[in-house]
mmCIF file of C-alpha atoms in Angstrom:
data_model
loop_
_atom_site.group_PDB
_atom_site.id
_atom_site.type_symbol
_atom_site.label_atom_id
_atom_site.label_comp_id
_atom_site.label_asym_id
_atom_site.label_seq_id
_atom_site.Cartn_x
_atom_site.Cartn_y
_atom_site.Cartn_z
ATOM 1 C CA UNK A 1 104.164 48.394 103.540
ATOM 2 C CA UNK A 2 100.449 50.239 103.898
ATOM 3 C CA UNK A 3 98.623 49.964 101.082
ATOM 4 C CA UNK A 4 97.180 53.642 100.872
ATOM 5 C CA UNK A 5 93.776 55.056 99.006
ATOM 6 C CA UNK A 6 93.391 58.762 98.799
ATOM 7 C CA UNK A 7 90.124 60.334 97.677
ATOM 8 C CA UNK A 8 89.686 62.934 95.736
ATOM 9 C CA UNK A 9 92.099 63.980 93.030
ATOM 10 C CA UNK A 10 92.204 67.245 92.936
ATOM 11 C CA UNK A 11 95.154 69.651 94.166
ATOM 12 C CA UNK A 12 95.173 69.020 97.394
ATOM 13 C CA UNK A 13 94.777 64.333 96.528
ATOM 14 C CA UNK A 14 97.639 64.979 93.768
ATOM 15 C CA UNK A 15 100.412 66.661 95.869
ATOM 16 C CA UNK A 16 99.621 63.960 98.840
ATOM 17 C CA UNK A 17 100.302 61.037 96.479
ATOM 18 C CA UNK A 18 102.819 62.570 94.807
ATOM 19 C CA UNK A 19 105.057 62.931 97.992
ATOM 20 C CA UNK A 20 103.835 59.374 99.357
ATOM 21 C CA UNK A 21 104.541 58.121 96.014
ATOM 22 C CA UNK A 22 108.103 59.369 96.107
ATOM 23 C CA UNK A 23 108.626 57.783 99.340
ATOM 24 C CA UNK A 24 108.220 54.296 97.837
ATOM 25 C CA UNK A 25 104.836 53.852 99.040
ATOM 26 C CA UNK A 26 102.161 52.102 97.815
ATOM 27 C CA UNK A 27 99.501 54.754 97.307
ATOM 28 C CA UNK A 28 96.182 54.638 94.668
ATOM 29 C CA UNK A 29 94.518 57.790 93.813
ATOM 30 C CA UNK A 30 90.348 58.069 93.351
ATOM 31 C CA UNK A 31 88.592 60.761 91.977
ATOM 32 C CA UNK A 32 85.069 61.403 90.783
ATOM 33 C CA UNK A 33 85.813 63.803 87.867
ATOM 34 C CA UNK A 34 88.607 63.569 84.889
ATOM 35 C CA UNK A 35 92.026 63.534 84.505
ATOM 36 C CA UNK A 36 92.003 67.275 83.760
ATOM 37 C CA UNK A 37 90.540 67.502 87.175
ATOM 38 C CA UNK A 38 87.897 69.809 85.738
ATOM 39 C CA UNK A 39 85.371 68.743 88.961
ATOM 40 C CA UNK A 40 88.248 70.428 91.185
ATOM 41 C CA UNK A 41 88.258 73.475 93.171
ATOM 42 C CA UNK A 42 91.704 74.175 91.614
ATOM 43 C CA UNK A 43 90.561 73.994 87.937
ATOM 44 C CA UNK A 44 88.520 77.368 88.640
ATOM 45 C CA UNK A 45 91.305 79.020 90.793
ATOM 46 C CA UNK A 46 93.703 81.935 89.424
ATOM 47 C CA UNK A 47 96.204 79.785 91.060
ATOM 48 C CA UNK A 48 98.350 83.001 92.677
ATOM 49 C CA UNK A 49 100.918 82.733 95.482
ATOM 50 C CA UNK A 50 100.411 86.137 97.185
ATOM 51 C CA UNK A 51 101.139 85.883 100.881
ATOM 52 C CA UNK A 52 101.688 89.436 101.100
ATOM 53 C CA UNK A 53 98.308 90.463 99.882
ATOM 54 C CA UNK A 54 96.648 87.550 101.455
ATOM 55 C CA UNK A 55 98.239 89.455 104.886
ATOM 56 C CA UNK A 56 94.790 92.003 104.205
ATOM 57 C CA UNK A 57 92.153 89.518 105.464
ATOM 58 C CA UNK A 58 93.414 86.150 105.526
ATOM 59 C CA UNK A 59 94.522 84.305 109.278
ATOM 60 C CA UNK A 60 98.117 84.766 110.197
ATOM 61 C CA UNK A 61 98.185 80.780 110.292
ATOM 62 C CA UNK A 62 97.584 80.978 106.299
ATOM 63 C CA UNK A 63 99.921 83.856 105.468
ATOM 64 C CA UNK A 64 102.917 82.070 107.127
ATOM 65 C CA UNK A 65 101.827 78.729 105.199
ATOM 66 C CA UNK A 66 101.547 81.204 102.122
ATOM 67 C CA UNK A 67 105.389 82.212 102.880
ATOM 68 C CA UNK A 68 105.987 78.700 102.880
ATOM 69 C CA UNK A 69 104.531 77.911 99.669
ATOM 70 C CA UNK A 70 106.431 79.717 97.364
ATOM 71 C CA UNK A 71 109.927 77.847 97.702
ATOM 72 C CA UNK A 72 107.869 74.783 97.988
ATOM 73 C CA UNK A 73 106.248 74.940 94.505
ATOM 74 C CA UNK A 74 109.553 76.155 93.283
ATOM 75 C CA UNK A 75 110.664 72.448 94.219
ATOM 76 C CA UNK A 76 107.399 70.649 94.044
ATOM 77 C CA UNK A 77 107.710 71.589 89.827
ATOM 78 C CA UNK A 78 111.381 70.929 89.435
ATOM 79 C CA UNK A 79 110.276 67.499 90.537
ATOM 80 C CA UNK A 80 107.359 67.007 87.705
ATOM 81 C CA UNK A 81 107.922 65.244 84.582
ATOM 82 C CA UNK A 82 105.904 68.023 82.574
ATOM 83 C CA UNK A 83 106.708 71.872 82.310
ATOM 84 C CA UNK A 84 104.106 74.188 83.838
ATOM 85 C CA UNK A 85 104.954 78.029 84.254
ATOM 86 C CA UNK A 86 105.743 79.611 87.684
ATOM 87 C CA UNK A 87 105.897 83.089 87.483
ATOM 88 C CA UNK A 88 107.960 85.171 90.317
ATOM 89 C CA UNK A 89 107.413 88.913 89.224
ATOM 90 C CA UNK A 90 105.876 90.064 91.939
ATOM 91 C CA UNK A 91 102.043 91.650 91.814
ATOM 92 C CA UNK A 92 100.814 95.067 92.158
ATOM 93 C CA UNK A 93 98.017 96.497 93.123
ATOM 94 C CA UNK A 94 96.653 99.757 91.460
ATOM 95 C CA UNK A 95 93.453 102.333 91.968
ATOM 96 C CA UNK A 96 91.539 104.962 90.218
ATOM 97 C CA UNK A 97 92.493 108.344 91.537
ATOM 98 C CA UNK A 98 89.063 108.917 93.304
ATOM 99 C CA UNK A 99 90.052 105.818 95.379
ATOM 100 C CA UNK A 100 93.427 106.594 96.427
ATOM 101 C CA UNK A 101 91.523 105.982 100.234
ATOM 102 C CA UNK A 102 91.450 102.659 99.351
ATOM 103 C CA UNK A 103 94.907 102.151 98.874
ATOM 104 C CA UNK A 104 95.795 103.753 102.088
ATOM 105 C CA UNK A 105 93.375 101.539 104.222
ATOM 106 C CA UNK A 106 95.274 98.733 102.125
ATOM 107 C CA UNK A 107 98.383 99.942 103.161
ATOM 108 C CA UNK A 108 97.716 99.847 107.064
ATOM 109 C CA UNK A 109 96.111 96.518 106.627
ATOM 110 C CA UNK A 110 99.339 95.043 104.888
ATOM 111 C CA UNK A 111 100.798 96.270 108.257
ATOM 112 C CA UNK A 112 98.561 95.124 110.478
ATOM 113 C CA UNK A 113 98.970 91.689 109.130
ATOM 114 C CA UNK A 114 102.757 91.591 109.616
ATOM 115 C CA UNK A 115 103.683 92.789 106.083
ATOM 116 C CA UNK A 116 107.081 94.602 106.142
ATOM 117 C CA UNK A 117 108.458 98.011 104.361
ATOM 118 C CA UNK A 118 110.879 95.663 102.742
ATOM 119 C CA UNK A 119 108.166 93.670 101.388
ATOM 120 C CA UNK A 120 105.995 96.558 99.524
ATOM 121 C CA UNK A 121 107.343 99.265 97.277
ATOM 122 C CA UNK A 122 105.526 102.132 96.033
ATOM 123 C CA UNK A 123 105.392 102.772 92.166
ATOM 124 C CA UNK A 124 104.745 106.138 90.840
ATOM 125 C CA UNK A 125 103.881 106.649 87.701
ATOM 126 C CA UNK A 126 107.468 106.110 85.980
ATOM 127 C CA UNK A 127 108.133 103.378 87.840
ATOM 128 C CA UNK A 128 104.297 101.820 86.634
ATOM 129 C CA UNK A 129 105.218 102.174 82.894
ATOM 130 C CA UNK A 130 108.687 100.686 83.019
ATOM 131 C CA UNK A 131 107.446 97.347 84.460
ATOM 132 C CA UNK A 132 103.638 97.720 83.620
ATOM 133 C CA UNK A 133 104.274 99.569 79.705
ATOM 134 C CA UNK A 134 100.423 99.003 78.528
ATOM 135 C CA UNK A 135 98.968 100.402 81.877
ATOM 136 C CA UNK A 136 101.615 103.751 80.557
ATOM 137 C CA UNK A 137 99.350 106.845 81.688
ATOM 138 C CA UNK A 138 96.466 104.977 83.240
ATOM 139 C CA UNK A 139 97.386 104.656 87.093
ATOM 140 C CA UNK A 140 100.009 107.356 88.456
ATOM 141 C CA UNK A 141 100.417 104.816 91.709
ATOM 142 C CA UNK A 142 100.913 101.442 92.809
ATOM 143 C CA UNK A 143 102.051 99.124 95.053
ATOM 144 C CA UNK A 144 104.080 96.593 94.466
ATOM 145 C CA UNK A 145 104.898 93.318 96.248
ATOM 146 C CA UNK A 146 108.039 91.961 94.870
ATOM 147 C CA UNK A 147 107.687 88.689 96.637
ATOM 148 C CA UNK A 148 104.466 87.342 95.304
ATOM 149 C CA UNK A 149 103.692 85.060 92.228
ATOM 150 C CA UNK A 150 101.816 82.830 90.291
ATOM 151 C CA UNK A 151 101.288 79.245 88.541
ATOM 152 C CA UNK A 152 99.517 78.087 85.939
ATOM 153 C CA UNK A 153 96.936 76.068 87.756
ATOM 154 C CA UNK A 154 95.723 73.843 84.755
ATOM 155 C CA UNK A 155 99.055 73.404 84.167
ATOM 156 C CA UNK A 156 99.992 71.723 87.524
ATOM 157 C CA UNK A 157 96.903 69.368 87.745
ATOM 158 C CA UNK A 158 98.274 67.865 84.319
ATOM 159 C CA UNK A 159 101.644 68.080 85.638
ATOM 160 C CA UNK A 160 100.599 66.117 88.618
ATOM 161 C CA UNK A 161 98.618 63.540 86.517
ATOM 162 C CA UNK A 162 101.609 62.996 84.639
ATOM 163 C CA UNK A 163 104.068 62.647 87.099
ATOM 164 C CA UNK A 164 101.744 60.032 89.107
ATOM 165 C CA UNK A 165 101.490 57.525 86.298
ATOM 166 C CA UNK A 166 105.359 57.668 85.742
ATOM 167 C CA UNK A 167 105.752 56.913 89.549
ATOM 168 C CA UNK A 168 102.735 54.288 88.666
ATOM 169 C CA UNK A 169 100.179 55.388 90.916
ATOM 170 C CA UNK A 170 97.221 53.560 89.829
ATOM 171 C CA UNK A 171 94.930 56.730 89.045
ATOM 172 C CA UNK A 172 91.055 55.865 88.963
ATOM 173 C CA UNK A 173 89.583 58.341 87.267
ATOM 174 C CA UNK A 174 85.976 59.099 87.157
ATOM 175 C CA UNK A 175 85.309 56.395 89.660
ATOM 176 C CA UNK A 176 83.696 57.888 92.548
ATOM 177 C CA UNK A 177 83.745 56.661 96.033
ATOM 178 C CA UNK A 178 83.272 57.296 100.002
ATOM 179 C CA UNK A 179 85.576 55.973 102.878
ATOM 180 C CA UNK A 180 83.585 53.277 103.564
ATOM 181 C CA UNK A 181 83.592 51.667 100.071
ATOM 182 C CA UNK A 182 87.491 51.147 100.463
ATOM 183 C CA UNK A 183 88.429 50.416 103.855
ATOM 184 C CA UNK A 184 88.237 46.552 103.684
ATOM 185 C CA UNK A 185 91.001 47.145 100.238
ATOM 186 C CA UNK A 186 93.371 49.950 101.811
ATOM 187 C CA UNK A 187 95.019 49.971 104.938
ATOM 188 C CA UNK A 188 94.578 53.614 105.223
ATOM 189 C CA UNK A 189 92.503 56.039 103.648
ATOM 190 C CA UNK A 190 93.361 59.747 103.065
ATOM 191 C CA UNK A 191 89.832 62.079 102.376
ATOM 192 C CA UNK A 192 91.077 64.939 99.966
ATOM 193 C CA UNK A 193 87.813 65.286 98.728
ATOM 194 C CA UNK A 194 87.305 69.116 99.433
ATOM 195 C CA UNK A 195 83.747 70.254 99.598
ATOM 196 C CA UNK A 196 82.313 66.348 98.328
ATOM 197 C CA UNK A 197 83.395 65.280 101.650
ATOM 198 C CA UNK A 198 81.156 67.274 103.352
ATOM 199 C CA UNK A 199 78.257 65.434 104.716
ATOM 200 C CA UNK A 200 80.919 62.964 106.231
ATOM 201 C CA UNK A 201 82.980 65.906 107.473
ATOM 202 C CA UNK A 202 80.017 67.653 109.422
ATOM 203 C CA UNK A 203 78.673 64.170 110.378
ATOM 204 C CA UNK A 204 81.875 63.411 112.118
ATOM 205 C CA UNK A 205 82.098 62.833 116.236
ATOM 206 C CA UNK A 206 83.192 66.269 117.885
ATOM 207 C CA UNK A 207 84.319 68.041 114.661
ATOM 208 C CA UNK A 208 85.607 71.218 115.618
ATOM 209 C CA UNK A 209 84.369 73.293 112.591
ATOM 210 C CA UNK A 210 81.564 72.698 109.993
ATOM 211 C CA UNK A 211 82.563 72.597 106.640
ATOM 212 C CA UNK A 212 80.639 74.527 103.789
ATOM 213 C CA UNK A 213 81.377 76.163 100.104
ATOM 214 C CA UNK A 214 81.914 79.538 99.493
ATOM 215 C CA UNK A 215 81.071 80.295 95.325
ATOM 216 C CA UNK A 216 83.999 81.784 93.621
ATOM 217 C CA UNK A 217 83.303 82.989 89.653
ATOM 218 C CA UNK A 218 86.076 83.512 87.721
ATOM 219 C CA UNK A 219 86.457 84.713 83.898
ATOM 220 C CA UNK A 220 88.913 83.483 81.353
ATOM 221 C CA UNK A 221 89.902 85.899 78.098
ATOM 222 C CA UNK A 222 92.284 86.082 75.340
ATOM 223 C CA UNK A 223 93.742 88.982 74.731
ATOM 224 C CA UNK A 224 96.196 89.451 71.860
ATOM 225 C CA UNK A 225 96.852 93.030 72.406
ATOM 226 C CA UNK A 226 97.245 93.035 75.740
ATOM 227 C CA UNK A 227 100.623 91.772 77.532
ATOM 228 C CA UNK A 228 100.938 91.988 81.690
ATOM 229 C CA UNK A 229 104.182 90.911 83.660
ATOM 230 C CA UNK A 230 102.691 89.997 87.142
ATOM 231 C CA UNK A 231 99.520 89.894 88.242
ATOM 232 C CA UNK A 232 97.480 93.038 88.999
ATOM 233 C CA UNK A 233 95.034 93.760 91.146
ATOM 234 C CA UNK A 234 92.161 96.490 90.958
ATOM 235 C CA UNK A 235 91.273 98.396 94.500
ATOM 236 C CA UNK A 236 87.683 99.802 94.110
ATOM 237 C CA UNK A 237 84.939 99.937 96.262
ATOM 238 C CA UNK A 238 82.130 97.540 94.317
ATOM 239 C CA UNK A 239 84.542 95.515 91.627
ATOM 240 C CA UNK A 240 87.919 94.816 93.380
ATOM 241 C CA UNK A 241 89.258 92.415 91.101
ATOM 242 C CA UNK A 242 92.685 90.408 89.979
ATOM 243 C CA UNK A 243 93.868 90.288 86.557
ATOM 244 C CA UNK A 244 96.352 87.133 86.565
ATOM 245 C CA UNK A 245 98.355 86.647 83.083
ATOM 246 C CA UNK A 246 99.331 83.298 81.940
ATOM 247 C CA UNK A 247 100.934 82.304 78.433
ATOM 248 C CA UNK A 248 99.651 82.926 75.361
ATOM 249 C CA UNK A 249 97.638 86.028 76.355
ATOM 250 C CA UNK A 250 95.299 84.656 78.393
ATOM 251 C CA UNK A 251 93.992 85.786 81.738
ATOM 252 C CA UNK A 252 92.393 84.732 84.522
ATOM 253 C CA UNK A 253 90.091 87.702 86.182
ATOM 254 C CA UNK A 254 88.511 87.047 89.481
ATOM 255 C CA UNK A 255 86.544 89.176 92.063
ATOM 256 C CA UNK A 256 83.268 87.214 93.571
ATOM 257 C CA UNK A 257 83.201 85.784 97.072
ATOM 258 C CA UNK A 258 79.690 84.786 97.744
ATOM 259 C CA UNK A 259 78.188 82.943 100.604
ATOM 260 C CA UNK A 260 76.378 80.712 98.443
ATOM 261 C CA UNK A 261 76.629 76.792 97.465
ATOM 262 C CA UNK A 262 75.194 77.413 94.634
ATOM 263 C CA UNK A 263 76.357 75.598 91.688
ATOM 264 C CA UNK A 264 74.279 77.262 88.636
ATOM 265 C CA UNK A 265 76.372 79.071 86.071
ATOM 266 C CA UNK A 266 77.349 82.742 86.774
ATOM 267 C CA UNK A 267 74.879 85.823 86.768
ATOM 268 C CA UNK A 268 74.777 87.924 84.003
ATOM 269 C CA UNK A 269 75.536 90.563 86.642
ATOM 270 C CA UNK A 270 78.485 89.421 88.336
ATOM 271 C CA UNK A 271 79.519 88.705 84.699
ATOM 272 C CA UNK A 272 79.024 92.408 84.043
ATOM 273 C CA UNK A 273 80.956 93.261 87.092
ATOM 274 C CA UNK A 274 84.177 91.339 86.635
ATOM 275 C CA UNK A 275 83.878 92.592 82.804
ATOM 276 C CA UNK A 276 83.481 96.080 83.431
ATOM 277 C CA UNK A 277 86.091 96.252 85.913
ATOM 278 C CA UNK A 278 88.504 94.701 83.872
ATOM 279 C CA UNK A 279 87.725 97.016 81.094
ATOM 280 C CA UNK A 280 88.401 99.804 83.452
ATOM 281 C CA UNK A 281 91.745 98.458 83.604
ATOM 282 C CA UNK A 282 92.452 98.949 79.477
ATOM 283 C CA UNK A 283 89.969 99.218 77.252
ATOM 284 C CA UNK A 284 92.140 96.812 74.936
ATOM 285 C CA UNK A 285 90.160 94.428 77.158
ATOM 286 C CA UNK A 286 87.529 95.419 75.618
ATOM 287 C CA UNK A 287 88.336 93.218 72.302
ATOM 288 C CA UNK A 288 88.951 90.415 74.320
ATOM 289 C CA UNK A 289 87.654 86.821 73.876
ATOM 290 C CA UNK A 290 86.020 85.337 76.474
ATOM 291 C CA UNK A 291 86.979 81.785 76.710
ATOM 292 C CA UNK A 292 84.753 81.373 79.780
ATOM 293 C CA UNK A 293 83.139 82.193 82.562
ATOM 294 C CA UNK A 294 83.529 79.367 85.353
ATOM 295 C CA UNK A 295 82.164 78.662 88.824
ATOM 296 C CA UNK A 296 83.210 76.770 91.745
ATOM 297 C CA UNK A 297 83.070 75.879 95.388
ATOM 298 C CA UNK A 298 85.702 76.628 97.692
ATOM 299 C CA UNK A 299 85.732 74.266 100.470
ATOM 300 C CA UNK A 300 85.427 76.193 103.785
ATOM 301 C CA UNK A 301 85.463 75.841 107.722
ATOM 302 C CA UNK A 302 84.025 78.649 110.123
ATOM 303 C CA UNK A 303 87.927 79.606 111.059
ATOM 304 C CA UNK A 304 89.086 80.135 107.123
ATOM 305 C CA UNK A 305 92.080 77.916 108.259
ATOM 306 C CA UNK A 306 92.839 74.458 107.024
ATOM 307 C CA UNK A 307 92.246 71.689 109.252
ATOM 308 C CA UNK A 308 94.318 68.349 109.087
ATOM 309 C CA UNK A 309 92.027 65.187 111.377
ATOM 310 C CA UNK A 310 92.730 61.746 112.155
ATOM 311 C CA UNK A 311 91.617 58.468 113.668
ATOM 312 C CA UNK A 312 93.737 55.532 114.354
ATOM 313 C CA UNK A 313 90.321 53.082 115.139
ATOM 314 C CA UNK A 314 89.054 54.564 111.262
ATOM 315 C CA UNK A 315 93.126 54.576 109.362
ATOM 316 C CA UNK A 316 91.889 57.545 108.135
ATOM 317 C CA UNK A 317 93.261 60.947 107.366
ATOM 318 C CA UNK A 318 91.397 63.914 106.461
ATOM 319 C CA UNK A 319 92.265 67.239 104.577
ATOM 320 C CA UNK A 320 90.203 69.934 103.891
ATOM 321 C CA UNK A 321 89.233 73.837 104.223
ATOM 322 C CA UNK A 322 91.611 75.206 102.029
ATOM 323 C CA UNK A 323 89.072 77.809 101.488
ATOM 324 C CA UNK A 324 90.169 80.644 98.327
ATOM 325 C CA UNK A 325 93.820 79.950 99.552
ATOM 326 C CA UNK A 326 94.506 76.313 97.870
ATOM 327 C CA UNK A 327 96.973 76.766 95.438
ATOM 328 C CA UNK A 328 99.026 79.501 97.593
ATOM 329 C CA UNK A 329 98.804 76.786 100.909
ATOM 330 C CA UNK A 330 98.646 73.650 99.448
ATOM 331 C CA UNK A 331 102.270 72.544 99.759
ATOM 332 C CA UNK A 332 102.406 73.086 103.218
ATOM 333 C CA UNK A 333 99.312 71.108 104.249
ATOM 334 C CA UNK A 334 99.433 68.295 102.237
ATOM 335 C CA UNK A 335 103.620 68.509 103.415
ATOM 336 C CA UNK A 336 102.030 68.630 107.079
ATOM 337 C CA UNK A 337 99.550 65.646 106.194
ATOM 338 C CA UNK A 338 102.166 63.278 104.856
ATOM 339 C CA UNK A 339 104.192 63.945 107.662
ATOM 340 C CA UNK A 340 101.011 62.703 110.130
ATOM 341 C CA UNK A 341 100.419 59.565 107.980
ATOM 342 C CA UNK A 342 104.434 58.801 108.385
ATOM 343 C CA UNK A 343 104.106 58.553 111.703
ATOM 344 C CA UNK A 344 100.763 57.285 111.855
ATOM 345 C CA UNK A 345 102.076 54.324 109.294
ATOM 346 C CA UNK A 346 105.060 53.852 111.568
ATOM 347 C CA UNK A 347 103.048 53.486 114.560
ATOM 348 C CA UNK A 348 104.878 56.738 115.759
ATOM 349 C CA UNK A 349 103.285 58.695 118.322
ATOM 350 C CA UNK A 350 101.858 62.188 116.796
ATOM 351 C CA UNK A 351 101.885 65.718 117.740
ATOM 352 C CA UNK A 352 99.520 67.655 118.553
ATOM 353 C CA UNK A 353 101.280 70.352 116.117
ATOM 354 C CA UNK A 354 103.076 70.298 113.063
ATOM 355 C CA UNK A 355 106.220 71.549 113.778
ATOM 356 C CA UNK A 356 106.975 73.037 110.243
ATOM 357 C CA UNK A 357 103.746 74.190 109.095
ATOM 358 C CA UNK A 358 102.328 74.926 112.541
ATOM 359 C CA UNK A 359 99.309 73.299 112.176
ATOM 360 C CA UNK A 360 97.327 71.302 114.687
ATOM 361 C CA UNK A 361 96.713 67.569 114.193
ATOM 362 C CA UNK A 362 93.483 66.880 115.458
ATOM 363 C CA UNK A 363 91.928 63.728 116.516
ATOM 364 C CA UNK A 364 88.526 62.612 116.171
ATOM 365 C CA UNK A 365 86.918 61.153 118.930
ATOM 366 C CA UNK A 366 85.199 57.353 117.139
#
């Protein structure tokens, strides 16, 4: 049996030694940060499952892994040994009246990327106060995507911890470490280090796209007074922004996309922004709390699609690019990955495609 180190314990390291794990092998898991996996990508995220919406901008190759997500984190958390709320309400989308253009440019890009009539209803403003009471008299349309839906995010990551240590993974947290420093331990090495593998990404023979972080900035608030049933998301021409409930009255509000690798805490403007916005929502938000205001880097490549490499000479497997989509495409890569180190393990001869996921397996050339 291989004896298997992954690095990097974030979403992506968690779900790939979780599913090795469960297949009776011998897997350890290293990550620089804590068991909270507060260093993570996925500790920031909103953690939404919105394929549909996602269908706007985002590469058909991630919408269909999007699709596949949902019914795969339906099972993935029926497997865990902690609860963590999955939400399956659907999200909709909502504008100010002087941007009703916006929704109709949304609407033709939900088309354009494959989305079907069956797959978006329109809400008037009956249909908004029945579902969505609180926003009663604020938007008198909406679209709604009944298909969509959410996680907790924190949730998961604890879930995940848990769930290891039952199937004793040997978890080293807060022990920090390159390739190089376990290769004469491991057999094989998987790199789910996100954007901290970067130098050894782009330094790679014949890469095929250069990896870099994109800045996401996220708010947290409690609000007592305020209850939504699905996620909801703002269309407006400066402050587009998603309003994501979880329990308790707490919600995740997130907007920025910056082309930055900057790691300094959040502007007061962009803290302005996503505040304002979400006041414009309800001014109940107004007497909110605000737990926080977080930053992170989301791990990129020049495509915006996930990339899955390998090298027999190295026994190493790389993950990575997951880009603003982890949560919502996780399952399927890390599903595709463990299906490459299967067949790597087993001496198997590999694809050049996953089959299921339809990504590529690429190669590197040392």
């Amino acid at each position: 049996m291989p004896r298997i180190a992954i690095l990097g314990g974030g979403l992506c390291g968690r779900l790939t030694a979780l599913q090795l794990a469960e297949q009776g092998l011998s897997v350890a898991l290293f990550d620089k940060g804590g068991r909270k996996g507060e260093h993570a990508a996925a500790y920031v995220a909103a953690a939404m499952l919105t394929p549909a919406t996602e269908a706007v901008d985002g590469t058909p190759e991630v919408v269909r892994m999007g699709w596949q997500g949902i019914p795969l984190w339906r099972n993935i958390i029926g497997r865990l040994k902690t609860p963590v709320m999955m939400q399956e309400n659907g999200s909709l989308i909502v504008w100010h009246g002087q941007d009703k253009p916006l929704s109709d440019e949304f609407v033709r890009l939900l088309k354009r990327g494959g989305v079907s009539a069956h797959e978006t209803v329109r809400w008037g403003a009956g249909e908004i106060t029945a579902n969505e009471p609180q926003l009663a008299g604020r938007f008198s349309d909406g679209i709604y995507l009944p298909a969509e839906g959410q996680l907790d995010g924190r949730q998961a990551l604890t879930a995940l911890a848990d769930t290891l240590e039952e199937l004793n993974v040997p978890c080293h947290w807060e022990h920090e470490c390159a390739p190089e420093d376990l290769q004469a331990q491991y057999d094989w090495l998987i790199d789910c280090r996100g954007y901290g593998a970067k130098t050894a990404w782009n330094q790679a023979t014949g890469h095929t796209s250069a990896l870099r972080g994109i800045r996401g900035e996220v708010a947290r608030v409690y609000a007592p007074e305020i209850t939504l049933n699905r996620p909801v998301r703002l269309l407006h021409p400066r402050y587009p922004l998603y309003i994501v409930p979880k329990e308790n009255h707490r919600f995740v509000i997130g907007a920025t996309q910056i082309e930055s690798e900057s790691q300094v805490p959040a502007s007061v403007r962009s803290g302005l922004e996503l505040l304002s916005a979400l006041y414009a929502v309800h001014p109940a938000f107004g007497e909110a709390q605000i737990l926080e205001i977080a930053t992170g880097l989301r791990p990129t490549l020049n495509h915006h699609n996930p990339e899955i490499r390998y090298s027999r000479a190295r026994r190493l497997i790389e993950i990575n690019g997951l880009f603003r989509h982890g949560f919502m495409i996780s399952p399927a890569v890390t599903a595709a990955a463990v299906r490459l180190a299967v067949a790597l393990f087993d001496g198997k001869n590999v694809p050049e495609r996953d089959e299921e996921s339809g990504l590529a397996y690429i190669q590197r050339q040392d």
